[in-house]
CSV table of C-alpha atoms in Angstrom, one decimal:
chain,number,residue,atom,x,y,z
A,1,UNK,CA,7.5,47.5,124.9
A,2,UNK,CA,8.9,45.9,127.9
A,3,UNK,CA,8.9,46.9,131.6
A,4,UNK,CA,12.3,47.5,131.4
A,5,UNK,CA,12.5,49.7,128.6
A,6,UNK,CA,9.8,51.7,129.8
A,7,UNK,CA,11.6,52.1,133.1
A,8,UNK,CA,14.7,53.1,131.0
A,9,UNK,CA,12.9,55.9,128.9
A,10,UNK,CA,11.3,57.2,132.3
A,11,UNK,CA,14.7,57.7,133.7
A,12,UNK,CA,15.9,59.3,130.4
A,13,UNK,CA,13.0,61.6,130.2
A,14,UNK,CA,13.8,62.9,133.7
A,15,UNK,CA,17.7,63.2,132.6
A,16,UNK,CA,16.6,65.1,129.6
A,17,UNK,CA,14.1,67.4,131.4
A,18,UNK,CA,17.0,68.7,133.7
A,19,UNK,CA,19.3,69.1,130.8
A,20,UNK,CA,16.6,71.4,129.2
A,21,UNK,CA,16.5,73.4,132.6
A,22,UNK,CA,13.4,72.0,134.3
A,23,UNK,CA,14.0,71.8,137.9
A,24,UNK,CA,11.8,68.6,138.2
A,25,UNK,CA,10.2,66.0,136.2
A,26,UNK,CA,7.3,63.2,137.2
A,27,UNK,CA,5.2,61.1,135.3
A,28,UNK,CA,1.7,60.0,136.5
A,29,UNK,CA,-1.6,58.6,134.9
A,30,UNK,CA,-5.0,60.1,133.8
A,31,UNK,CA,-7.2,59.5,136.7
A,32,UNK,CA,-8.4,62.9,137.8
A,33,UNK,CA,-12.3,61.9,138.5
A,34,UNK,CA,-12.0,63.4,142.1
A,35,UNK,CA,-10.5,66.6,140.8
A,36,UNK,CA,-12.8,66.8,138.1
A,37,UNK,CA,-15.8,66.7,140.7
A,38,UNK,CA,-14.2,69.3,142.9
A,39,UNK,CA,-13.9,71.7,140.0
A,40,UNK,CA,-17.4,71.1,138.6
A,41,UNK,CA,-18.7,72.1,142.4
A,42,UNK,CA,-16.4,75.1,142.0
A,43,UNK,CA,-17.8,76.4,138.7
A,44,UNK,CA,-21.3,75.6,139.7
A,45,UNK,CA,-20.7,77.9,142.7
A,46,UNK,CA,-19.6,80.9,140.4
A,47,UNK,CA,-16.3,81.2,141.9
A,48,UNK,CA,-14.9,81.3,138.4
A,49,UNK,CA,-16.3,84.9,137.7
A,50,UNK,CA,-16.7,85.3,134.2
A,51,UNK,CA,-13.8,82.9,133.0
A,52,UNK,CA,-16.2,80.5,131.5
A,53,UNK,CA,-13.5,79.0,129.4
A,54,UNK,CA,-12.9,76.9,132.5
A,55,UNK,CA,-16.0,75.1,132.1
A,56,UNK,CA,-15.9,75.2,128.3
A,57,UNK,CA,-14.2,71.9,127.5
A,58,UNK,CA,-16.6,69.3,129.8
A,59,UNK,CA,-14.9,66.4,130.8
A,60,UNK,CA,-11.5,67.2,128.6
A,61,UNK,CA,-10.0,69.0,131.4
A,62,UNK,CA,-10.1,66.1,133.8
A,63,UNK,CA,-10.0,63.4,131.0
A,64,UNK,CA,-6.8,63.8,129.2
A,65,UNK,CA,-7.5,60.9,127.1
A,66,UNK,CA,-10.7,62.8,125.6
A,67,UNK,CA,-8.6,65.9,125.1
A,68,UNK,CA,-5.7,64.0,123.3
A,69,UNK,CA,-7.1,60.6,122.2
A,70,UNK,CA,-4.6,57.6,123.0
A,71,UNK,CA,-3.0,59.5,126.1
A,72,UNK,CA,-1.9,57.1,128.8
A,73,UNK,CA,0.4,59.0,130.8
A,74,UNK,CA,1.4,62.5,131.6
A,75,UNK,CA,4.6,64.0,132.1
A,76,UNK,CA,4.8,66.7,134.5
A,77,UNK,CA,7.5,69.4,134.6
A,78,UNK,CA,8.5,72.3,137.0
A,79,UNK,CA,10.4,75.5,136.1
A,80,UNK,CA,11.4,77.9,139.0
A,81,UNK,CA,11.0,81.6,138.1
A,82,UNK,CA,11.5,83.5,141.5
A,83,UNK,CA,13.7,86.5,140.3
A,84,UNK,CA,16.9,87.1,142.1
A,85,UNK,CA,17.4,89.9,144.4
A,86,UNK,CA,13.6,90.5,144.6
A,87,UNK,CA,12.2,92.6,147.4
A,88,UNK,CA,8.3,92.1,147.3
A,89,UNK,CA,7.5,93.4,150.7
A,90,UNK,CA,9.7,96.5,150.3
A,91,UNK,CA,7.9,97.5,147.1
A,92,UNK,CA,4.3,96.8,148.5
A,93,UNK,CA,5.0,99.0,151.4
A,94,UNK,CA,6.0,102.0,149.1
A,95,UNK,CA,2.8,103.5,148.0
A,96,UNK,CA,4.9,105.3,144.8
A,97,UNK,CA,5.8,101.8,143.4
A,98,UNK,CA,4.1,99.5,141.3
A,99,UNK,CA,3.9,95.8,142.5
A,100,UNK,CA,3.8,93.4,139.3
A,101,UNK,CA,3.5,89.7,140.4
A,102,UNK,CA,7.0,88.1,140.2
A,103,UNK,CA,6.2,85.5,137.6
A,104,UNK,CA,5.6,88.2,134.9
A,105,UNK,CA,8.5,90.7,135.8
A,106,UNK,CA,10.4,88.8,132.8
A,107,UNK,CA,9.8,87.1,129.4
A,108,UNK,CA,6.5,85.3,129.0
A,109,UNK,CA,6.7,81.7,130.1
A,110,UNK,CA,4.3,80.0,127.5
A,111,UNK,CA,6.7,80.3,124.8
A,112,UNK,CA,10.0,79.2,126.7
A,113,UNK,CA,8.4,76.3,128.5
A,114,UNK,CA,6.7,75.1,125.1
A,115,UNK,CA,10.1,75.3,123.0
A,116,UNK,CA,11.4,73.1,125.9
A,117,UNK,CA,8.6,70.6,126.0
A,118,UNK,CA,8.8,70.3,122.3
A,119,UNK,CA,12.4,69.7,122.5
A,120,UNK,CA,11.7,66.8,125.2
A,121,UNK,CA,9.1,65.3,123.1
A,122,UNK,CA,11.4,65.0,120.1
A,123,UNK,CA,14.1,63.2,122.4
A,124,UNK,CA,11.3,60.7,123.1
A,125,UNK,CA,10.3,60.6,119.8
A,126,UNK,CA,13.7,59.7,118.6
A,127,UNK,CA,14.4,57.1,121.6
A,128,UNK,CA,11.2,55.3,120.5
A,129,UNK,CA,12.1,55.6,116.5
A,130,UNK,CA,15.3,53.8,117.1
A,131,UNK,CA,13.5,50.8,119.0
A,132,UNK,CA,10.5,50.7,116.5
A,133,UNK,CA,8.1,51.9,118.9
A,134,UNK,CA,5.5,54.3,117.8
A,135,UNK,CA,5.0,57.5,120.3
A,136,UNK,CA,2.7,60.2,120.3
A,137,UNK,CA,2.9,63.3,122.7
A,138,UNK,CA,1.2,67.1,122.9
A,139,UNK,CA,2.8,69.5,125.1
A,140,UNK,CA,1.0,71.9,127.1
A,141,UNK,CA,1.6,75.2,129.6
A,142,UNK,CA,-1.3,76.8,130.7
A,143,UNK,CA,-2.7,77.2,127.3
A,144,UNK,CA,-5.4,74.2,127.2
A,145,UNK,CA,-8.0,72.6,129.3
A,146,UNK,CA,-5.5,70.8,131.5
A,147,UNK,CA,-5.5,70.2,135.4
A,148,UNK,CA,-2.0,71.4,135.8
A,149,UNK,CA,-1.8,71.5,139.4
A,150,UNK,CA,-3.7,68.4,140.2
A,151,UNK,CA,-1.2,66.5,137.5
A,152,UNK,CA,1.8,68.0,139.0
A,153,UNK,CA,0.6,66.8,142.5
A,154,UNK,CA,-0.2,63.5,141.2
A,155,UNK,CA,3.1,63.3,139.6
A,156,UNK,CA,5.2,64.1,142.8
A,157,UNK,CA,5.6,67.6,142.3
A,158,UNK,CA,4.4,69.0,145.3
A,159,UNK,CA,0.9,69.0,147.1
A,160,UNK,CA,-2.0,71.5,146.8
A,161,UNK,CA,-1.6,74.1,149.4
A,162,UNK,CA,-4.3,75.9,151.2
A,163,UNK,CA,-3.5,79.0,148.6
A,164,UNK,CA,-4.6,76.7,146.0
A,165,UNK,CA,-1.0,76.4,144.5
A,166,UNK,CA,1.5,73.5,144.4
A,167,UNK,CA,3.8,73.9,147.1
A,168,UNK,CA,7.3,71.7,147.1
A,169,UNK,CA,9.1,71.1,150.3
A,170,UNK,CA,12.2,72.0,148.7
A,171,UNK,CA,11.2,74.8,146.4
A,172,UNK,CA,8.2,76.5,147.8
A,173,UNK,CA,5.8,77.8,145.1
A,174,UNK,CA,7.3,80.3,142.8
A,175,UNK,CA,7.6,77.9,139.8
A,176,UNK,CA,5.6,77.0,136.2
A,177,UNK,CA,4.3,73.8,135.2
A,178,UNK,CA,4.1,72.1,131.9
A,179,UNK,CA,2.9,68.8,130.5
A,180,UNK,CA,3.6,66.1,128.0
A,181,UNK,CA,0.5,64.0,127.1
A,182,UNK,CA,1.6,60.7,125.9
A,183,UNK,CA,0.6,57.4,124.6
A,184,UNK,CA,3.5,55.7,126.2
A,185,UNK,CA,2.5,53.4,129.6
A,186,UNK,CA,5.5,54.5,131.6
A,187,UNK,CA,5.7,53.6,134.9
A,188,UNK,CA,4.0,56.1,137.4
A,189,UNK,CA,6.0,58.3,140.1
A,190,UNK,CA,4.6,57.7,143.5
A,191,UNK,CA,4.3,61.1,145.1
A,192,UNK,CA,6.5,61.7,148.6
A,193,UNK,CA,4.9,65.2,148.6
A,194,UNK,CA,2.2,65.1,151.4
A,195,UNK,CA,0.0,67.8,152.4
A,196,UNK,CA,2.6,69.6,154.7
A,197,UNK,CA,0.4,72.7,155.6
A,198,UNK,CA,-0.5,71.4,158.9
A,199,UNK,CA,-2.4,74.2,160.9
A,200,UNK,CA,-0.9,77.0,159.3
A,201,UNK,CA,-3.3,79.8,158.1
A,202,UNK,CA,-1.0,82.6,157.3
A,203,UNK,CA,-2.0,82.3,153.4
A,204,UNK,CA,-5.6,82.7,154.1
A,205,UNK,CA,-5.0,85.5,156.7
A,206,UNK,CA,-2.9,87.8,154.4
A,207,UNK,CA,-5.5,87.8,151.6
A,208,UNK,CA,-6.1,91.7,151.2
A,209,UNK,CA,-9.9,91.0,149.8
A,210,UNK,CA,-10.5,88.0,151.9
A,211,UNK,CA,-10.8,85.9,148.4
A,212,UNK,CA,-10.4,82.2,150.2
A,213,UNK,CA,-13.7,80.8,151.4
A,214,UNK,CA,-11.9,78.2,153.3
A,215,UNK,CA,-8.6,76.5,152.7
A,216,UNK,CA,-8.0,75.1,149.1
A,217,UNK,CA,-11.4,77.2,147.7
A,218,UNK,CA,-10.6,80.6,146.0
A,219,UNK,CA,-13.2,82.9,145.1
A,220,UNK,CA,-11.9,84.4,141.7
A,221,UNK,CA,-14.3,87.2,142.0
A,222,UNK,CA,-12.5,88.7,144.7
A,223,UNK,CA,-8.9,87.5,143.8
A,224,UNK,CA,-6.4,90.6,143.1
A,225,UNK,CA,-5.0,88.4,140.3
A,226,UNK,CA,-8.3,88.1,138.8
A,227,UNK,CA,-9.3,91.5,139.2
A,228,UNK,CA,-6.1,93.1,137.6
A,229,UNK,CA,-5.7,90.5,134.7
A,230,UNK,CA,-8.6,88.6,133.7
A,231,UNK,CA,-11.2,91.0,134.4
A,232,UNK,CA,-12.0,93.3,131.5
A,233,UNK,CA,-14.4,95.6,133.1
A,234,UNK,CA,-14.2,98.1,136.0
A,235,UNK,CA,-13.0,96.9,139.1
A,236,UNK,CA,-15.9,96.6,142.1
A,237,UNK,CA,-15.1,99.7,144.3
A,238,UNK,CA,-15.0,97.5,147.3
A,239,UNK,CA,-11.9,96.3,146.4
A,240,UNK,CA,-10.0,99.1,144.9
A,241,UNK,CA,-8.3,100.2,148.0
A,242,UNK,CA,-7.5,96.8,149.2
A,243,UNK,CA,-5.4,96.1,146.1
A,244,UNK,CA,-3.1,98.9,147.1
A,245,UNK,CA,-0.2,99.2,144.6
A,246,UNK,CA,-0.8,95.9,143.2
A,247,UNK,CA,-1.1,96.5,139.4
A,248,UNK,CA,-0.8,93.2,137.9
A,249,UNK,CA,-1.5,90.1,140.1
A,250,UNK,CA,-0.8,89.5,143.7
A,251,UNK,CA,1.6,87.3,145.5
A,252,UNK,CA,0.7,87.8,149.3
A,253,UNK,CA,-0.4,84.4,149.8
A,254,UNK,CA,3.0,82.9,148.3
A,255,UNK,CA,5.3,85.7,150.3
A,256,UNK,CA,3.9,84.5,153.8
A,257,UNK,CA,4.0,81.2,153.0
A,258,UNK,CA,6.6,79.5,155.3
A,259,UNK,CA,7.5,76.8,152.6
A,260,UNK,CA,8.9,79.7,150.2
A,261,UNK,CA,11.9,80.2,152.5
A,262,UNK,CA,13.3,77.2,150.3
A,263,UNK,CA,12.5,78.9,147.0
A,264,UNK,CA,15.6,79.4,144.9
A,265,UNK,CA,16.3,82.3,142.6
A,266,UNK,CA,16.1,81.4,139.1
A,267,UNK,CA,19.1,81.1,137.1
A,268,UNK,CA,16.8,81.9,133.8
A,269,UNK,CA,17.8,85.3,132.5
A,270,UNK,CA,14.4,85.1,130.8
A,271,UNK,CA,12.9,85.4,133.8
A,272,UNK,CA,14.9,88.1,135.3
A,273,UNK,CA,13.0,91.8,135.9
A,274,UNK,CA,12.9,93.8,132.6
A,275,UNK,CA,12.0,97.3,132.2
A,276,UNK,CA,12.2,98.0,136.0
A,277,UNK,CA,8.8,95.9,136.1
A,278,UNK,CA,9.8,94.7,139.8
A,279,UNK,CA,10.2,98.2,141.1
A,280,UNK,CA,8.8,100.8,138.8
A,281,UNK,CA,7.5,104.0,139.9
A,282,UNK,CA,3.6,104.2,139.6
A,283,UNK,CA,3.5,107.6,137.7
A,284,UNK,CA,6.1,106.9,135.3
A,285,UNK,CA,4.2,103.5,134.3
A,286,UNK,CA,1.1,105.6,134.1
A,287,UNK,CA,2.4,107.8,131.7
A,288,UNK,CA,3.6,105.1,128.9
A,289,UNK,CA,1.9,105.7,125.8
A,290,UNK,CA,0.1,102.7,124.0
A,291,UNK,CA,3.1,102.5,121.6
A,292,UNK,CA,5.3,102.7,124.9
A,293,UNK,CA,3.6,100.2,126.7
A,294,UNK,CA,3.4,97.7,123.6
A,295,UNK,CA,7.4,98.0,123.2
A,296,UNK,CA,8.4,97.6,126.6
A,297,UNK,CA,5.9,94.6,127.4
A,298,UNK,CA,6.8,92.9,123.9
A,299,UNK,CA,7.4,89.2,125.1
A,300,UNK,CA,5.7,89.8,128.6
A,301,UNK,CA,2.8,88.1,130.0
A,302,UNK,CA,1.6,92.0,130.8
A,303,UNK,CA,0.8,92.5,127.3
A,304,UNK,CA,-1.9,90.5,127.2
A,305,UNK,CA,-4.1,92.8,129.2
A,306,UNK,CA,-3.6,95.9,127.0
A,307,UNK,CA,-3.0,99.4,127.4
A,308,UNK,CA,-6.8,100.2,128.9
A,309,UNK,CA,-6.6,97.7,131.5
A,310,UNK,CA,-2.9,98.8,132.6
A,311,UNK,CA,-4.0,102.3,132.9
A,312,UNK,CA,-6.8,101.4,134.7
A,313,UNK,CA,-5.1,99.3,137.2
A,314,UNK,CA,-2.5,101.8,137.6
A,315,UNK,CA,-5.2,104.5,138.3
A,316,UNK,CA,-6.4,102.5,141.1
A,317,UNK,CA,-2.8,102.2,142.7
A,318,UNK,CA,-2.0,105.8,142.4
A,319,UNK,CA,-5.4,106.5,144.0
A,320,UNK,CA,-4.0,104.4,147.0
A,321,UNK,CA,-0.9,106.2,147.4
A,322,UNK,CA,0.0,109.9,148.8
A,323,UNK,CA,-1.5,113.1,147.4
A,324,UNK,CA,1.0,115.5,146.1
A,325,UNK,CA,0.6,118.1,143.4
A,326,UNK,CA,2.6,115.9,140.7
A,327,UNK,CA,0.1,113.1,141.4
A,328,UNK,CA,-3.0,115.4,141.1
A,329,UNK,CA,-1.9,116.9,137.9
A,330,UNK,CA,-0.8,113.6,136.2
A,331,UNK,CA,-4.4,112.3,136.8
A,332,UNK,CA,-5.9,115.5,135.7
A,333,UNK,CA,-4.0,115.7,132.6
A,334,UNK,CA,-4.8,111.9,131.6
A,335,UNK,CA,-8.4,112.6,131.7
A,336,UNK,CA,-9.1,114.3,128.4
A,337,UNK,CA,-8.0,111.4,126.5
A,338,UNK,CA,-9.1,108.6,128.5
A,339,UNK,CA,-11.4,105.7,127.7
A,340,UNK,CA,-14.8,105.4,129.3
A,341,UNK,CA,-13.4,102.6,131.6
A,342,UNK,CA,-10.1,104.4,132.5
A,343,UNK,CA,-11.9,107.6,133.3
A,344,UNK,CA,-14.0,105.8,135.8
A,345,UNK,CA,-10.8,104.8,137.8
A,346,UNK,CA,-9.3,108.0,137.5
A,347,UNK,CA,-12.0,110.1,138.9
A,348,UNK,CA,-12.3,107.6,141.8
A,349,UNK,CA,-8.3,107.7,142.1
A,350,UNK,CA,-8.9,111.7,142.3
A,351,UNK,CA,-11.8,111.7,144.5
A,352,UNK,CA,-10.0,109.5,147.0
A,353,UNK,CA,-7.0,111.7,146.9
A,354,UNK,CA,-8.7,114.7,147.5
A,355,UNK,CA,-10.6,113.4,150.4
A,356,UNK,CA,-7.9,112.2,152.4
A,357,UNK,CA,-9.0,108.7,152.9
A,358,UNK,CA,-6.6,106.1,154.4
A,359,UNK,CA,-6.5,102.9,152.6
A,360,UNK,CA,-8.0,99.9,153.8
A,361,UNK,CA,-5.4,97.3,154.0
A,362,UNK,CA,-7.7,94.4,153.9
A,363,UNK,CA,-11.3,94.0,153.9
A,364,UNK,CA,-13.4,91.2,155.4
A,365,UNK,CA,-16.2,89.2,153.7
A,366,UNK,CA,-19.7,90.1,154.4
A,367,UNK,CA,-21.5,87.4,156.5
A,368,UNK,CA,-23.9,85.4,154.3
A,369,UNK,CA,-27.5,86.4,154.8
């Protein structure tokens, strides 16, 4: 396959990607040794909490050619998800409302992106087949041992910010990533998105649970997104009050990022809020039966945490709100049928509400030693 043909295909891939709805497409190589070393050190320090899957695949995570033999290049794509007319700060300040991370307000992104990547792969295969070229590719989106952020940064989609997210100078950070591993030696994009965080530390300072060890190092054990989504057990008491009304994930380090003034509302209707998940009432959501929860979260990323953890998170958020007879009665009524996990958090909420304690909006990490 000649260089001119590869260059033409690379250009076509970017055109096809935009036609499929991706806002950006970049191409990079498979060299991630430096990023792999940082990941190993991060896991060795225990910052991954109990997410053992992050270290389960060894070098396959930072050596794409081991995960998918024959891989020479990675095609990285960006799909913006910020819902229109979203008012995150207003919701966060209303203790009667439930805050759901904006990426989870609509349809689960996995199936949507995977389908589009499959279509992009077909177009690549067709192009190659018409020219007698053997092509092989495999699509991913947050579903395999792939270092998505590192690959996206190398492919020119942005830089890794101090909040550990990929930042883009024209789009902020409210976007999903996806990849195609391919055996085609496509020309590599040279990133023009160099680190532009400068002296800004807004994201580090705003974190309610002080989860950042330093810039670009996150301790998942303290992160609200981990605590409310990946964590299957009780939420440690020291983090319950700082969680506030965040019932699924946290966007604080994105909300304060100056680069997100450039984030554009998505035109993808699938990412628009459903069932008022962008502005729901805590008590109303807490009264959802398991059947109602499964029905209203069908096709949503939220469904993966299950009804029990949904109630656990809501109990904490309600406990951080205002004390009213309705709130107390709702929590008391839920005790009878609550699982041990949920009951622990209901009782914590009742004790907090009855004691009249004011919520701590932020906690500081205890000094070492």
